XYZ file of N, CA and C in Angstrom:
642
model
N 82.778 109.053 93.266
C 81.938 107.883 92.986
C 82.609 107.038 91.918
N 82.569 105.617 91.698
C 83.022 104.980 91.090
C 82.166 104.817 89.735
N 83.170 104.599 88.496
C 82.618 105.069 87.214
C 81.691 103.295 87.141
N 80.723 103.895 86.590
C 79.598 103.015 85.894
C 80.102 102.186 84.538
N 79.318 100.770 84.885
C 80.302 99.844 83.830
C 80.424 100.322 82.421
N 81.379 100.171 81.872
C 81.912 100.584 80.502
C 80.904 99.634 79.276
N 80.433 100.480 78.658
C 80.158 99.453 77.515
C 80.804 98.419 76.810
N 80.417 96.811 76.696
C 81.845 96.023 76.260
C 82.916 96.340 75.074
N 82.068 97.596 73.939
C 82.728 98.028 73.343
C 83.974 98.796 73.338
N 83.544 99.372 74.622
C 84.603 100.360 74.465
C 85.765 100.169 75.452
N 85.253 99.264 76.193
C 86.945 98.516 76.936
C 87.921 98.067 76.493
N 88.785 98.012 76.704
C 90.233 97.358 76.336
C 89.921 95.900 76.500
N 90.271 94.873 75.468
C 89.839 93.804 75.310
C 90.593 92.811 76.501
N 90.237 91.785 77.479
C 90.190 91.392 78.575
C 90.373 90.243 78.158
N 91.658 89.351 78.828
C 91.490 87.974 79.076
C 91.089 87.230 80.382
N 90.298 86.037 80.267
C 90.136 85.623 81.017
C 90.706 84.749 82.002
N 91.086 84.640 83.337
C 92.053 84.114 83.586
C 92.219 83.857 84.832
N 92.169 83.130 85.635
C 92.618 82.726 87.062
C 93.479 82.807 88.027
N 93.804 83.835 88.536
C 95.568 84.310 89.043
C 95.197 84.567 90.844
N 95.914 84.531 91.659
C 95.769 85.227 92.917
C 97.152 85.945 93.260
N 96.402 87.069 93.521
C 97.456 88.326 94.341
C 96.905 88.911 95.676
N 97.399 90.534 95.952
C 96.849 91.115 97.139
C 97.033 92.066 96.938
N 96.191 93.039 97.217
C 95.508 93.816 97.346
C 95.761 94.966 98.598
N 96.536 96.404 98.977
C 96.988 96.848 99.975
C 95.725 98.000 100.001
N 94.872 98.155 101.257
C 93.739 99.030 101.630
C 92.825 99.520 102.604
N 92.561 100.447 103.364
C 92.771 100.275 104.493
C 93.420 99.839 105.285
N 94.643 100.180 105.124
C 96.307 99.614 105.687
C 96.098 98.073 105.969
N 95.579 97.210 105.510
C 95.670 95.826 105.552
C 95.763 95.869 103.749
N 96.468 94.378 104.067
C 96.440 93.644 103.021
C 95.656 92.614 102.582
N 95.050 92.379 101.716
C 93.626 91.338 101.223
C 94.052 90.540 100.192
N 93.629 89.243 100.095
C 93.690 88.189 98.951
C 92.864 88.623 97.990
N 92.794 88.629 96.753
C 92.455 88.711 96.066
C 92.417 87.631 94.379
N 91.382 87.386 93.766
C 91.424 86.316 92.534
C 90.779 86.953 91.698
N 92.356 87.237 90.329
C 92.032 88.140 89.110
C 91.232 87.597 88.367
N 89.987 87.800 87.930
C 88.943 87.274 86.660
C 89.490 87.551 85.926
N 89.611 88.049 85.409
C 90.582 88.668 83.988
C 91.203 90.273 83.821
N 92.203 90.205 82.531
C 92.937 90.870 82.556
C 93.182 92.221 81.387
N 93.877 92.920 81.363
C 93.671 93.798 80.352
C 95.181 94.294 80.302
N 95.600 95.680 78.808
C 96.567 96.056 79.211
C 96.647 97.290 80.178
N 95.471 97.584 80.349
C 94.985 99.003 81.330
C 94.827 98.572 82.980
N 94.486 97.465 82.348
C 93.665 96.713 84.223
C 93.445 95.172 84.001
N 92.336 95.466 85.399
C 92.000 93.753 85.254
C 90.905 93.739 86.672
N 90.155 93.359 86.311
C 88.965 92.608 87.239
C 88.946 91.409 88.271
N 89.023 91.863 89.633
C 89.655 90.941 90.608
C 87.689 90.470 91.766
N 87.965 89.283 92.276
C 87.350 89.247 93.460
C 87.807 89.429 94.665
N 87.540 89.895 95.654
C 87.692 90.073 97.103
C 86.516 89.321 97.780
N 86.583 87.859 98.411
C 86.156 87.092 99.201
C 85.930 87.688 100.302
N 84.641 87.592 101.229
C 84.499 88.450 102.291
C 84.428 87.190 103.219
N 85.913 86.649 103.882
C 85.914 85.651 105.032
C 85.448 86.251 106.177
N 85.439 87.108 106.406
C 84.924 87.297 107.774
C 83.393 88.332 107.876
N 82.220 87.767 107.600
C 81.088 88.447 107.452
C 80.795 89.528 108.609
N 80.085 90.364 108.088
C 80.022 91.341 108.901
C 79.933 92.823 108.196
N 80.570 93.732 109.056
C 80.760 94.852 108.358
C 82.128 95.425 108.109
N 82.686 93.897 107.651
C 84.598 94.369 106.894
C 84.290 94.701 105.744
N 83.347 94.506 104.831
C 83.480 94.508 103.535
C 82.822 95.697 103.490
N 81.522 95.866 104.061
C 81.318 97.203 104.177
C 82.308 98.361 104.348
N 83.126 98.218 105.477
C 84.270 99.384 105.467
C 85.201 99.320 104.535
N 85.612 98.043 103.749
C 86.488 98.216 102.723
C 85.794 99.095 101.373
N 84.471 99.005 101.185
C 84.051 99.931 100.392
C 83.623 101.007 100.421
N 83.427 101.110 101.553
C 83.581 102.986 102.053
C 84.946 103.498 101.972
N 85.819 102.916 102.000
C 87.177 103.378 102.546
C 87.412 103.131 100.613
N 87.116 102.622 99.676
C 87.155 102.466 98.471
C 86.534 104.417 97.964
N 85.603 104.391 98.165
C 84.934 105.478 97.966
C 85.082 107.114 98.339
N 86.179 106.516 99.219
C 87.124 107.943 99.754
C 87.968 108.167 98.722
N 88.764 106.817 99.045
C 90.290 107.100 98.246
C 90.515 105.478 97.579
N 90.454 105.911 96.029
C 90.310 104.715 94.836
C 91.460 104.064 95.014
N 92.897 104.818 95.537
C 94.260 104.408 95.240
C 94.588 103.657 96.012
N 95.262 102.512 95.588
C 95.391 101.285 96.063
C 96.648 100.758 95.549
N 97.801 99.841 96.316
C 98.585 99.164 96.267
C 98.400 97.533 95.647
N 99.069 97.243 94.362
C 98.905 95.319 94.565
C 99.980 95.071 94.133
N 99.905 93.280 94.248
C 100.765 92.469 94.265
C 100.302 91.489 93.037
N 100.941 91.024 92.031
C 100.260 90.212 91.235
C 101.649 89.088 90.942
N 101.714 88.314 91.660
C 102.926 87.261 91.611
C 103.377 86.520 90.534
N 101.965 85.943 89.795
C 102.493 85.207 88.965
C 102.212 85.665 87.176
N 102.125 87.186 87.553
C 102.336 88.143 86.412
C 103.534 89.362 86.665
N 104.208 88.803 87.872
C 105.325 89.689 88.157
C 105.480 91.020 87.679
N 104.267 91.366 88.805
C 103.652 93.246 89.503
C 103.592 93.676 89.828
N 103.791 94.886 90.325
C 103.409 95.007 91.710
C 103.866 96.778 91.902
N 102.680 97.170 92.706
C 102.990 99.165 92.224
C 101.201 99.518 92.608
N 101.556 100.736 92.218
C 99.766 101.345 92.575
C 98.822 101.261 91.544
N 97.815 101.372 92.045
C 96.440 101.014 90.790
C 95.177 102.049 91.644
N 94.690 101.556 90.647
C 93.234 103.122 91.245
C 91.607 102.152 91.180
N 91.174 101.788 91.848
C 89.981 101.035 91.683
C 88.852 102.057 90.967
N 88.189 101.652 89.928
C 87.195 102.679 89.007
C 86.036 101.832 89.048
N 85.706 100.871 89.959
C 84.785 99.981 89.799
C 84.064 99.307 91.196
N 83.089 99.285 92.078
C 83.225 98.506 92.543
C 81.779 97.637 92.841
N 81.627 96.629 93.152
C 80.304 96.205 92.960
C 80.106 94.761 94.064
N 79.425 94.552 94.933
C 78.681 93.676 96.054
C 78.731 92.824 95.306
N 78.755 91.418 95.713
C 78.521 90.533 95.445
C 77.934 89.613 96.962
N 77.352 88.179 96.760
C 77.118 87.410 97.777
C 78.185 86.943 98.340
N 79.289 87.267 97.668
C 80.655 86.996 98.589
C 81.766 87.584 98.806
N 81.405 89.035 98.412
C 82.592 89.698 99.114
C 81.854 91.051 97.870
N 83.219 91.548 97.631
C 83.351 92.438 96.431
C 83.705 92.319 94.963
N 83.277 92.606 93.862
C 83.819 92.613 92.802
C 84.426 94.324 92.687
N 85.835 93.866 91.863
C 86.489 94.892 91.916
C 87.094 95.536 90.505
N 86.883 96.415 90.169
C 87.510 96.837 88.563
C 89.071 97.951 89.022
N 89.938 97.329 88.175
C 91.381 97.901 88.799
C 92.512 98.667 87.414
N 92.230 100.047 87.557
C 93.237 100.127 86.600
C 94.779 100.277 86.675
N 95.724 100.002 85.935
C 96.932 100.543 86.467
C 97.590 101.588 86.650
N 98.390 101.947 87.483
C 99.009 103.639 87.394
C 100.746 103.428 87.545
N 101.141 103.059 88.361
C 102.406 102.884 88.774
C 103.103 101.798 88.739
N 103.710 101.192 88.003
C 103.765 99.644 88.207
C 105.395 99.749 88.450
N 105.275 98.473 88.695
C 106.981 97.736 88.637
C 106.943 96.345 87.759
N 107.463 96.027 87.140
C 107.806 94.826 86.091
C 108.385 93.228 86.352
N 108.918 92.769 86.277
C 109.929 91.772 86.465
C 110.621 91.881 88.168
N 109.342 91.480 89.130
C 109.864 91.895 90.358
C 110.319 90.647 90.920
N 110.181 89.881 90.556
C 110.816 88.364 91.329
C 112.127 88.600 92.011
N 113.244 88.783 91.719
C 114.484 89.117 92.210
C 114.248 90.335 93.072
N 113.353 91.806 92.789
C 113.340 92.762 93.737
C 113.116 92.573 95.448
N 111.656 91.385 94.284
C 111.150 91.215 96.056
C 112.064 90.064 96.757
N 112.405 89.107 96.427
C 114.005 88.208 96.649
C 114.796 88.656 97.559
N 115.333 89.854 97.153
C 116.784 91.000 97.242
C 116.221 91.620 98.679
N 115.192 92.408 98.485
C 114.531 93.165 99.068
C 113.513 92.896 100.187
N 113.119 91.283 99.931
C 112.083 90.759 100.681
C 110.582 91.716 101.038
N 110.693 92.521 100.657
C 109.607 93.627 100.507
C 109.515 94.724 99.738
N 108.065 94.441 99.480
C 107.248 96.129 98.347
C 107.891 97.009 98.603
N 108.515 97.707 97.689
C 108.927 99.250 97.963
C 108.260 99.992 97.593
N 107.580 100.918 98.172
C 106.604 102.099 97.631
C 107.276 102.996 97.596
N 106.724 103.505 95.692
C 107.324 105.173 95.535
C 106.418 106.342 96.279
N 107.137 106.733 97.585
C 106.349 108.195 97.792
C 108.102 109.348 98.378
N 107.164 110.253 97.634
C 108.432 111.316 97.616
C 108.077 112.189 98.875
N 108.784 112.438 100.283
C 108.287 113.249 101.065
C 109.376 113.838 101.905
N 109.484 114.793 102.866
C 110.721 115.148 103.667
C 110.990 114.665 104.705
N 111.927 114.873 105.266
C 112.225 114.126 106.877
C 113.738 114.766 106.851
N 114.018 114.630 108.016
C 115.231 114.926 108.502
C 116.250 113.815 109.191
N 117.559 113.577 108.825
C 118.449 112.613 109.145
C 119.781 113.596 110.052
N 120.119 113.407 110.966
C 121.672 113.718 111.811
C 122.300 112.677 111.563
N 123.787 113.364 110.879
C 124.648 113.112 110.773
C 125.892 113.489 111.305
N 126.805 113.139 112.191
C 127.801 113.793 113.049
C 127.327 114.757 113.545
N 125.914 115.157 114.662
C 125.779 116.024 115.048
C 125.035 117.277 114.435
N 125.166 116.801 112.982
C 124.230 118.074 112.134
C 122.921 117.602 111.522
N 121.598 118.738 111.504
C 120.469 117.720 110.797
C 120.712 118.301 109.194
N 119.976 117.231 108.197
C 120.255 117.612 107.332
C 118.502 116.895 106.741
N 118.370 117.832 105.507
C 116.687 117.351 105.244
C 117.103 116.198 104.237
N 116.272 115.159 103.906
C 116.268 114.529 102.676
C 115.069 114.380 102.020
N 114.893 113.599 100.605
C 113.842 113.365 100.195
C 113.521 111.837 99.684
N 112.635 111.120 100.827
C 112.320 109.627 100.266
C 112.491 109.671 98.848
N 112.630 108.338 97.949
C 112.906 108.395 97.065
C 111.813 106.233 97.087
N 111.883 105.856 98.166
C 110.994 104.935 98.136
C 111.095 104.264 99.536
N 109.943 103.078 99.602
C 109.902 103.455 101.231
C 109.044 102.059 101.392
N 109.659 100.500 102.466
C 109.263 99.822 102.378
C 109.103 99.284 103.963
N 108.413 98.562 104.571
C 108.357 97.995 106.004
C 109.520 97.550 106.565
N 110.595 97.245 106.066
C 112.564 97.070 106.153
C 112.930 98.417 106.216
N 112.592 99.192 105.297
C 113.809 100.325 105.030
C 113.329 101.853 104.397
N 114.124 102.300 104.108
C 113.945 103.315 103.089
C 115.181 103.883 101.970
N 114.950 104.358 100.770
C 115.977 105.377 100.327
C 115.728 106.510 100.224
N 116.592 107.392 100.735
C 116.442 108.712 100.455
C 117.651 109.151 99.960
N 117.591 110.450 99.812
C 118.051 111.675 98.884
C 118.413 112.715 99.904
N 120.039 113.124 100.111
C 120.302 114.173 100.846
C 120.944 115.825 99.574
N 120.637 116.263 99.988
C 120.963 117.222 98.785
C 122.178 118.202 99.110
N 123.367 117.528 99.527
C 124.525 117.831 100.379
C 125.598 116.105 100.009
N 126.787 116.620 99.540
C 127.605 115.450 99.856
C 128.388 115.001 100.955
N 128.079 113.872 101.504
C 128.280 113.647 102.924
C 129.244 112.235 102.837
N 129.953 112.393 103.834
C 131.127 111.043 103.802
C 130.341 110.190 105.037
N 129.574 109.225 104.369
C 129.123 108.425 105.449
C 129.233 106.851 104.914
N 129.661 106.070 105.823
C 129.937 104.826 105.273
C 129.244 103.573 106.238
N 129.091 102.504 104.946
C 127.913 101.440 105.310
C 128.232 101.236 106.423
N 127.136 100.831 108.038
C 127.114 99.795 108.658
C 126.852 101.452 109.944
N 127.050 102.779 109.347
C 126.773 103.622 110.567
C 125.495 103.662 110.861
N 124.511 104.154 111.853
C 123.755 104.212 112.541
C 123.130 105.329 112.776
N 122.148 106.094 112.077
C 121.680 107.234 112.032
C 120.019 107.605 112.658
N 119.809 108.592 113.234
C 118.342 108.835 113.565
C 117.725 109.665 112.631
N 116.437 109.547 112.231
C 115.843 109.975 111.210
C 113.953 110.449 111.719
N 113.573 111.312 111.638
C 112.474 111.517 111.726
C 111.953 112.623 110.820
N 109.835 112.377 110.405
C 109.170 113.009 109.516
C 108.030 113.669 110.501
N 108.628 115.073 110.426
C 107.924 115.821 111.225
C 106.044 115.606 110.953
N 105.803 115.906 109.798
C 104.170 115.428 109.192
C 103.814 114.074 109.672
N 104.459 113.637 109.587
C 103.960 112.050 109.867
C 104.170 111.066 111.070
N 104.868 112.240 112.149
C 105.089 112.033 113.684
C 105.893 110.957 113.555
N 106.571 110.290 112.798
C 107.573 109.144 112.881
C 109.097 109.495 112.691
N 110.132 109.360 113.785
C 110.782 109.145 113.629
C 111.717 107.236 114.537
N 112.913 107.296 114.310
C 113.380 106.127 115.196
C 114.978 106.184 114.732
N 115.444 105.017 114.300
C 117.100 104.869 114.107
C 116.928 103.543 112.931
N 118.111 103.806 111.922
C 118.150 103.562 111.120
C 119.741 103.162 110.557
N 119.841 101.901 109.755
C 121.536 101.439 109.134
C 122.111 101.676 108.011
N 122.713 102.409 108.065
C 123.231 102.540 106.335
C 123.743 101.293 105.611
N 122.971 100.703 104.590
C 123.331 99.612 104.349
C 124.404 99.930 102.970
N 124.172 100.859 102.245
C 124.996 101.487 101.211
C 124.700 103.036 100.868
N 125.750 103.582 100.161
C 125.750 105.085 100.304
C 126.274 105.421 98.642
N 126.140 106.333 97.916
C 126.455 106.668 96.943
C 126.156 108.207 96.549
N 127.100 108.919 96.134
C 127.296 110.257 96.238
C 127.870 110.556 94.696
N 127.601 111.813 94.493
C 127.496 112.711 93.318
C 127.863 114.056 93.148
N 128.216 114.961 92.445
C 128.509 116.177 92.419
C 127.621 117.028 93.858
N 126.049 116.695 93.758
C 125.466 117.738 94.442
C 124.774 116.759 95.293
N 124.880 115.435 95.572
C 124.400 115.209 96.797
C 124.609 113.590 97.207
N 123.697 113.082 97.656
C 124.221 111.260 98.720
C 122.729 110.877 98.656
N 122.781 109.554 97.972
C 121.848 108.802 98.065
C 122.038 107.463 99.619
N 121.233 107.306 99.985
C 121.054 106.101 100.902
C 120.709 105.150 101.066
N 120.753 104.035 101.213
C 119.820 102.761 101.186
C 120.216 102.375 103.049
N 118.718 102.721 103.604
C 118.755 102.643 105.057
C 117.368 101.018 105.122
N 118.174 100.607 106.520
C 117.528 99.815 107.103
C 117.138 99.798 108.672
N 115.619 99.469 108.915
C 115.544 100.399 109.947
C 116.148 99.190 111.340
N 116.276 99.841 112.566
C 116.582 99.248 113.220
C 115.847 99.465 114.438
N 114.860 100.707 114.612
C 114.115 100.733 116.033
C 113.380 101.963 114.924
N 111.694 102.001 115.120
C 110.871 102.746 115.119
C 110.078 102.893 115.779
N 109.702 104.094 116.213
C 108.768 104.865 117.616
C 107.575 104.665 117.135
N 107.003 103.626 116.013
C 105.965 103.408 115.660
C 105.814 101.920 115.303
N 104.826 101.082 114.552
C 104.642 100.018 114.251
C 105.719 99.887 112.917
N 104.876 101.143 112.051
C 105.547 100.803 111.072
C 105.401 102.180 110.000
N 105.944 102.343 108.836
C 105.545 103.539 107.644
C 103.790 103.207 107.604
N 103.523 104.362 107.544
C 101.871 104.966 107.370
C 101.577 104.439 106.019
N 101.093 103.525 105.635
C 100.411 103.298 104.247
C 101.003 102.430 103.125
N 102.228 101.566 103.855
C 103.043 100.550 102.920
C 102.811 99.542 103.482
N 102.428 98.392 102.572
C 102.758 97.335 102.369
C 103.705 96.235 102.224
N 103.576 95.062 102.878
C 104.743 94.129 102.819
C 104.821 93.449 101.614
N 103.222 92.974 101.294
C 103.903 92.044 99.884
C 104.610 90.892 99.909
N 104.146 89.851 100.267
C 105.113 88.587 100.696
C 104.663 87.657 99.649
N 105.461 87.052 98.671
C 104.849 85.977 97.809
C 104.544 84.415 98.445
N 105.104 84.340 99.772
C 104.663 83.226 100.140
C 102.957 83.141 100.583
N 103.041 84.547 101.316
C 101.587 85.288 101.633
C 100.546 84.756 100.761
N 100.900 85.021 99.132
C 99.722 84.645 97.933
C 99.393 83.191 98.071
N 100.701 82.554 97.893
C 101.022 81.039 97.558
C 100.482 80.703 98.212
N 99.859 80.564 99.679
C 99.572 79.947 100.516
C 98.542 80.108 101.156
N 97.434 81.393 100.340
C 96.015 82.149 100.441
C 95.157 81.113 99.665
């Protein structure tokens, strides 16, 4: 259950302030407009454009699982947060958001990268010349992924590898866009090129034109 409002005393002192970002939940992504801000959190609206029972399921699906993905553009943000708040309004939701995971100064990431990278650490398996070998995500975005092989391997940019996560029924084929290796193992920076699915289970794109233009 979501915690009951804080006495104004005892919150972290809040500015007030006008910003729009988004919001990743129930595997969609939502507009969102920050009321104000804190160094812990910050208090957002969620507009309910399409009446009905979306907003309803976004707060059931709140009430399962608090953890949540955002985007905050023109406070250059963007990482996981945990909703501790949530409350109806006549137009959507009011939302209380604290932070957990962030990223900083992402303008150039998302630039470079053109998409959110989410940190989740999990296994999967990659063949390489014929052999499988396990790795461990290391972060994981709607383009690509990096992982972690724990074996040093001579593989060089532009090869073409298949990769699949037994738990998560996804596998497909994938580009080595760069490779970097170490005493005890090979990092990757893959880009995908065919997946047997839509897309990674639970990441977000994150597009700043997306905000700009909400």
């Amino acid at each position: 259950m979501m915690n009951a409002i804080q006495p104004e005393e005892d919150r972290a002192y809040r500015k007030n302030l006008s910003s729009n970002g988004l919001i990743y939940l129930g595997f969609e992504e939502h507009p969102i407009k920050v009321v104000n801000l804190s160094l812990t959190g910050f208090l957002a609206e969620l507009s309910d454009t399409q009446h009905g029972h979306r907003i309803k399921d976004i707060f059931n699906s709140l009430q399962v699982s608090p953890r949540v993905d955002i985007y905050l553009p023109e406070m250059r943000v963007a990482g996981e947060a945990e909703v501790v708040r949530v409350e109806a309004t006549d137009e959507g939701l009011l939302i209380g958001i604290e932070f957990r995971d962030l990223s900083y100064d992402i303008d150039n990431l998302l630039y470079n990268r053109r998409a959110y990278r989410k940190n989740i650490s999990t296994l999967g398996e990659i063949a390489v010349d014929g052999n499988d070998y396990v790795f461990t995500t290391q972060n994981v975005s709607v383009d690509g992924l990096m992982v972690r092989v724990a074996r040093v391997l001579d593989i060089a940019a532009g090869s073409r590898l298949t990769f699949s996560f037994r738990e998560l029924r996804l596998e497909g084929e994938a580009e080595v866009i760069w490779a970097e290796v170490d005493e005890h193992s090979t990092l990757l920076g893959l880009k995908y090129v065919h997946l047997e699915r839509e897309g990674f289970p639970g990441v977000p794109r994150f597009v700043r034109d997306q905000v700009l233009s909400a």
